Amino acid sequence: MYRFLLTSRWLGGTVVALVAVAVCIWLGSWQLGRFEDRVSTHQDAARSAAAAPGEAVPLGSVLATAQSKVGTDTVGRAVTATGSYDPAHQLLVPNRTVDGRQGYYVLTPLRTADGRAVAVVRGWAAGSPGAAPAPAVPSGEVTVTGRLQAPETSGSGGAVAGGLPSGQLGTISPAALVNVLPYGTYDGWVAADAVPAGLTVVPTVQPQGGNGLSLRAFQNLGYTLEWFVFAGFVVFMWFRLVRREAEAAQDRVLGLDPALD
């Protein structure tokens, strides 16, 4: 009943199916390897950050150029920045939660010698922005020590796209700051370790996507499942076609083939 599998047509079809299954499994395994590599890289970076000494390094050594970006390997890195605060462009960032309480960040740009500014969050205060006057901004040249944070995205950590009163900022990111500051900024922002009286130190905020593991890693995992499903579908279709052909051959042997009537 299965002698038809030895015909050239079925032998060719079987070879094609086997090749398709092999390709799907290979692509799925490759995507799975990419996922595992990204997870391993993230875990190594997290372990390195946890094991690294707490000595702060200059921000310029971490973000050396205007194109440098904050990555999962640099989030939480202790950095220093020297410059002068710009009180005229101080911003309040609402809808931020610390220790389970709702409040806002006090963000003051720190202008550095290279012309760019560092978005420094000098601390967190409970309540609504403007309910109490913000602490005075230090004058003259200062050196700030804090932890480097990744830019926020709309919808993460209380960030909003817009619609806020003047003097407030919904999302701490270069794209949002370019609309309210007359000068360029470094990527990300810095949470100051030493805060004025009345403010609370802002803890390190992990980027959106869990504990810093990028969305691309989970895309690799999704592609892995897709390729394995495709492989299973090819096998399913091959067996279905074989069964249908076998049933048709059996019908012909029994004289039940409509074509013979």
Short mmCIF file of C-alpha atoms in Angstrom, two decimals:
data_model
loop_
_atom_site.label_atom_id
_atom_site.label_comp_id
_atom_site.label_asym_id
_atom_site.label_seq_id
_atom_site.Cartn_x
_atom_site.Cartn_y
_atom_site.Cartn_z
CA MET A 1 0.00 0.00 0.00
CA TYR A 2 2.98 2.29 0.55
CA ARG A 3 4.92 1.29 -2.55
CA PHE A 4 4.07 4.68 -4.05
CA LEU A 5 6.68 6.18 -1.69
CA LEU A 6 9.34 4.60 -3.94
CA THR A 7 8.16 6.47 -7.03
CA SER A 8 10.28 9.38 -8.27
CA ARG A 9 7.53 11.89 -7.49
CA TRP A 10 7.22 10.82 -3.87
CA LEU A 11 10.95 10.38 -3.41
CA GLY A 12 11.46 13.94 -4.63
CA GLY A 13 8.70 15.26 -2.40
CA THR A 14 10.11 13.44 0.62
CA VAL A 15 13.57 14.90 -0.02
CA VAL A 16 12.07 18.39 -0.28
CA ALA A 17 10.16 17.88 2.99
CA LEU A 18 13.28 16.63 4.77
CA VAL A 19 15.29 19.60 3.53
CA ALA A 20 12.52 22.00 4.63
CA VAL A 21 12.40 20.41 8.10
CA ALA A 22 16.20 20.55 8.41
CA VAL A 23 16.27 24.22 7.38
CA CYS A 24 13.50 25.12 9.84
CA ILE A 25 15.25 23.30 12.68
CA TRP A 26 18.57 24.93 11.81
CA LEU A 27 17.02 28.42 11.71
CA GLY A 28 15.14 27.75 14.95
CA SER A 29 18.31 26.54 16.64
CA TRP A 30 20.19 29.60 15.37
CA GLN A 31 17.54 31.93 16.79
CA LEU A 32 17.60 30.01 20.07
CA GLY A 33 21.36 30.43 20.17
CA ARG A 34 20.96 34.17 19.61
CA PHE A 35 18.50 34.32 22.50
CA GLU A 36 20.83 32.39 24.79
CA ASP A 37 23.76 34.62 23.79
CA ARG A 38 21.79 37.76 24.63
CA VAL A 39 20.69 36.31 27.97
CA SER A 40 24.26 35.26 28.75
CA THR A 41 25.62 38.68 27.78
CA HIS A 42 23.04 40.41 29.96
CA GLN A 43 23.78 38.14 32.92
CA ASP A 44 27.53 38.68 32.53
CA ALA A 45 27.01 42.45 32.40
CA ALA A 46 24.80 42.33 35.50
CA ARG A 47 27.36 40.25 37.38
CA SER A 48 30.15 42.59 36.29
CA ALA A 49 28.19 45.63 37.43
CA ALA A 50 27.45 44.00 40.77
CA ALA A 51 31.06 42.95 41.26
CA ALA A 52 32.60 46.21 40.05
CA PRO A 53 33.96 48.60 42.67
CA GLY A 54 31.81 51.59 43.52
CA GLU A 55 34.43 54.11 42.46
CA ALA A 56 32.86 56.67 40.15
CA VAL A 57 34.35 57.41 36.74
CA PRO A 58 33.96 60.58 34.64
CA LEU A 59 30.80 60.57 32.56
CA GLY A 60 32.84 61.43 29.48
CA SER A 61 34.70 58.13 29.75
CA VAL A 62 31.42 56.21 29.60
CA LEU A 63 29.66 58.36 27.00
CA ALA A 64 32.68 59.50 25.03
CA THR A 65 30.91 60.91 21.97
CA ALA A 66 27.62 62.59 21.13
CA GLN A 67 26.48 59.30 19.61
CA SER A 68 27.28 57.20 22.71
CA LYS A 69 24.23 55.55 24.27
CA VAL A 70 23.47 54.15 27.70
CA GLY A 71 23.25 50.35 27.51
CA THR A 72 22.27 47.59 29.89
CA ASP A 73 25.96 47.22 30.71
CA THR A 74 26.25 50.85 31.85
CA VAL A 75 22.94 51.35 33.66
CA GLY A 76 23.72 51.96 37.31
CA ARG A 77 27.38 52.81 36.63
CA ALA A 78 28.73 55.31 39.15
CA VAL A 79 29.79 58.46 37.29
CA THR A 80 30.87 62.01 38.01
CA ALA A 81 30.07 65.14 36.02
CA THR A 82 31.45 68.63 36.51
CA GLY A 83 29.75 71.81 35.39
CA SER A 84 27.26 74.48 36.36
CA TYR A 85 23.57 73.96 37.05
CA ASP A 86 21.05 75.80 34.88
CA PRO A 87 18.25 76.78 37.31
CA ALA A 88 16.35 78.60 34.57
CA HIS A 89 15.59 75.27 32.91
CA GLN A 90 14.91 73.16 35.99
CA LEU A 91 12.10 70.67 35.36
CA LEU A 92 9.75 68.65 37.55
CA VAL A 93 8.99 65.11 36.42
CA PRO A 94 5.61 63.89 37.79
CA ASN A 95 4.18 60.39 38.31
CA ARG A 96 7.34 58.85 39.73
CA THR A 97 7.14 56.26 42.50
CA VAL A 98 9.79 55.68 45.15
CA ASP A 99 9.28 53.23 48.03
CA GLY A 100 5.67 52.77 47.00
CA ARG A 101 4.84 56.48 47.26
CA GLN A 102 3.81 58.78 44.44
CA GLY A 103 5.81 61.92 43.80
CA TYR A 104 8.05 63.64 41.29
CA TYR A 105 11.69 64.05 40.31
CA VAL A 106 13.55 67.35 40.44
CA LEU A 107 15.65 67.51 37.28
CA THR A 108 18.24 70.25 36.81
CA PRO A 109 20.48 70.36 33.71
CA LEU A 110 24.18 70.47 34.49
CA ARG A 111 26.05 72.28 31.72
CA THR A 112 29.54 70.88 31.15
CA ALA A 113 32.65 72.36 29.55
CA ASP A 114 31.95 70.68 26.19
CA GLY A 115 28.68 72.59 25.79
CA ARG A 116 26.40 69.66 26.41
CA ALA A 117 24.31 69.21 29.53
CA VAL A 118 23.74 66.26 31.84
CA ALA A 119 20.16 65.69 32.95
CA VAL A 120 20.72 65.40 36.71
CA VAL A 121 17.84 64.23 38.88
CA ARG A 122 18.74 65.89 42.17
CA GLY A 123 16.18 63.81 44.05
CA TRP A 124 12.55 62.79 44.53
CA ALA A 125 9.81 64.52 46.50
CA ALA A 126 6.44 63.18 47.55
CA GLY A 127 3.21 64.77 46.37
CA SER A 128 2.37 66.80 43.30
CA PRO A 129 4.84 69.00 41.41
CA GLY A 130 4.72 72.57 42.66
CA ALA A 131 3.06 71.70 45.96
CA ALA A 132 6.25 72.78 47.71
CA PRO A 133 9.13 74.89 46.44
CA ALA A 134 12.03 72.92 45.02
CA PRO A 135 15.33 73.08 46.91
CA ALA A 136 17.68 75.88 45.88
CA VAL A 137 20.02 75.12 43.01
CA PRO A 138 23.75 75.35 43.87
CA SER A 139 25.58 78.11 42.03
CA GLY A 140 29.03 78.02 40.49
CA GLU A 141 30.93 74.97 39.34
CA VAL A 142 29.98 71.72 41.04
CA THR A 143 30.90 68.06 40.66
CA VAL A 144 27.97 65.66 40.82
CA THR A 145 28.35 61.98 41.64
CA GLY A 146 25.52 59.64 40.78
CA ARG A 147 24.34 56.60 38.88
CA LEU A 148 23.84 56.57 35.13
CA GLN A 149 20.30 55.80 34.02
CA ALA A 150 18.84 54.82 30.66
CA PRO A 151 16.52 57.21 28.78
CA GLU A 152 12.87 56.67 29.56
CA THR A 153 10.31 55.64 26.98
CA SER A 154 6.70 56.76 26.88
CA GLY A 155 4.59 54.59 29.17
CA SER A 156 7.48 53.25 31.26
CA GLY A 157 7.89 54.14 34.91
CA GLY A 158 5.09 56.70 34.82
CA ALA A 159 6.46 58.52 31.77
CA VAL A 160 3.93 60.31 29.58
CA ALA A 161 4.23 61.70 26.06
CA GLY A 162 3.07 65.24 26.79
CA GLY A 163 0.19 67.43 27.86
CA LEU A 164 1.91 68.71 31.00
CA PRO A 165 2.11 72.27 32.32
CA SER A 166 5.12 74.43 31.58
CA GLY A 167 8.08 73.51 33.76
CA GLN A 168 7.20 69.82 33.84
CA LEU A 169 8.65 66.97 31.81
CA GLY A 170 6.84 63.72 31.06
CA THR A 171 9.72 61.59 29.80
CA ILE A 172 13.42 61.91 30.61
CA SER A 173 15.04 61.33 27.24
CA PRO A 174 17.11 63.32 24.74
CA ALA A 175 14.12 63.41 22.39
CA ALA A 176 11.99 65.12 25.07
CA LEU A 177 14.74 67.40 26.38
CA VAL A 178 15.59 68.76 22.93
CA ASN A 179 12.18 70.46 22.95
CA VAL A 180 12.75 72.33 26.22
CA LEU A 181 16.51 72.97 26.37
CA PRO A 182 18.48 75.32 24.08
CA TYR A 183 21.51 73.00 24.09
CA GLY A 184 22.30 69.34 23.55
CA THR A 185 22.40 66.70 26.26
CA TYR A 186 24.15 63.44 27.01
CA ASP A 187 22.16 60.26 26.53
CA GLY A 188 20.28 59.05 29.60
CA TRP A 189 20.33 60.86 32.91
CA VAL A 190 22.11 60.76 36.26
CA ALA A 191 20.48 60.12 39.64
CA ALA A 192 22.51 62.10 42.18
CA ASP A 193 23.80 60.23 45.20
CA ALA A 194 23.84 63.31 47.44
CA VAL A 195 20.49 65.10 47.53
CA PRO A 196 19.34 68.35 49.16
CA ALA A 197 17.28 68.33 52.34
CA GLY A 198 13.67 67.49 51.60
CA LEU A 199 14.49 65.20 48.66
CA THR A 200 15.02 61.43 48.51
CA VAL A 201 17.72 59.64 46.55
CA VAL A 202 16.30 58.08 43.37
CA PRO A 203 17.15 54.36 43.10
CA THR A 204 18.58 52.92 39.92
CA VAL A 205 15.80 52.44 37.38
CA GLN A 206 16.20 49.45 35.06
CA PRO A 207 15.25 49.98 31.40
CA GLN A 208 11.87 48.85 30.14
CA GLY A 209 11.86 45.12 29.43
CA GLY A 210 12.34 43.61 32.87
CA ASN A 211 15.75 43.84 34.44
CA GLY A 212 17.47 45.25 31.39
CA LEU A 213 17.12 42.26 29.05
CA SER A 214 16.28 43.75 25.68
CA LEU A 215 13.07 43.12 23.75
CA ARG A 216 15.19 41.87 20.83
CA ALA A 217 16.17 38.83 22.90
CA PHE A 218 12.52 37.85 23.30
CA GLN A 219 11.99 38.42 19.58
CA ASN A 220 14.70 35.82 18.97
CA LEU A 221 12.81 33.43 21.25
CA GLY A 222 9.59 34.09 19.33
CA TYR A 223 11.33 33.39 16.01
CA THR A 224 12.68 30.14 17.50
CA LEU A 225 9.16 28.95 18.25
CA GLU A 226 7.96 29.99 14.80
CA TRP A 227 10.64 27.99 12.98
CA PHE A 228 10.00 24.90 15.10
CA VAL A 229 6.27 25.21 14.42
CA PHE A 230 7.01 25.45 10.68
CA ALA A 231 9.08 22.25 10.92
CA GLY A 232 6.24 20.49 12.70
CA PHE A 233 3.77 21.73 10.08
CA VAL A 234 5.89 20.30 7.25
CA VAL A 235 6.02 16.91 8.99
CA PHE A 236 2.27 17.01 9.63
CA MET A 237 1.48 17.84 5.98
CA TRP A 238 3.82 15.10 4.69
CA PHE A 239 2.12 12.44 6.84
CA ARG A 240 -1.30 13.75 5.86
CA LEU A 241 -0.49 13.52 2.15
CA VAL A 242 1.01 10.05 2.60
CA ARG A 243 -2.10 8.85 4.43
CA ARG A 244 -4.41 10.30 1.79
CA GLU A 245 -2.42 8.66 -1.01
CA ALA A 246 -2.38 5.33 0.86
CA GLU A 247 -6.15 5.46 1.34
CA ALA A 248 -6.60 6.26 -2.34
CA ALA A 249 -4.37 3.30 -3.29
CA GLN A 250 -6.35 1.01 -1.03
CA ASP A 251 -9.62 2.20 -2.60
CA ARG A 252 -8.24 1.43 -6.03
CA VAL A 253 -7.28 -2.07 -4.95
CA LEU A 254 -10.81 -2.63 -3.62
CA GLY A 255 -12.32 -1.17 -6.74
CA LEU A 256 -13.72 1.80 -4.92
CA ASP A 257 -11.88 4.42 -6.96
CA PRO A 258 -14.58 6.67 -8.54
CA ALA A 259 -12.32 7.16 -11.55
CA LEU A 260 -12.73 3.48 -12.44
CA ASP A 261 -16.55 3.66 -12.59
#
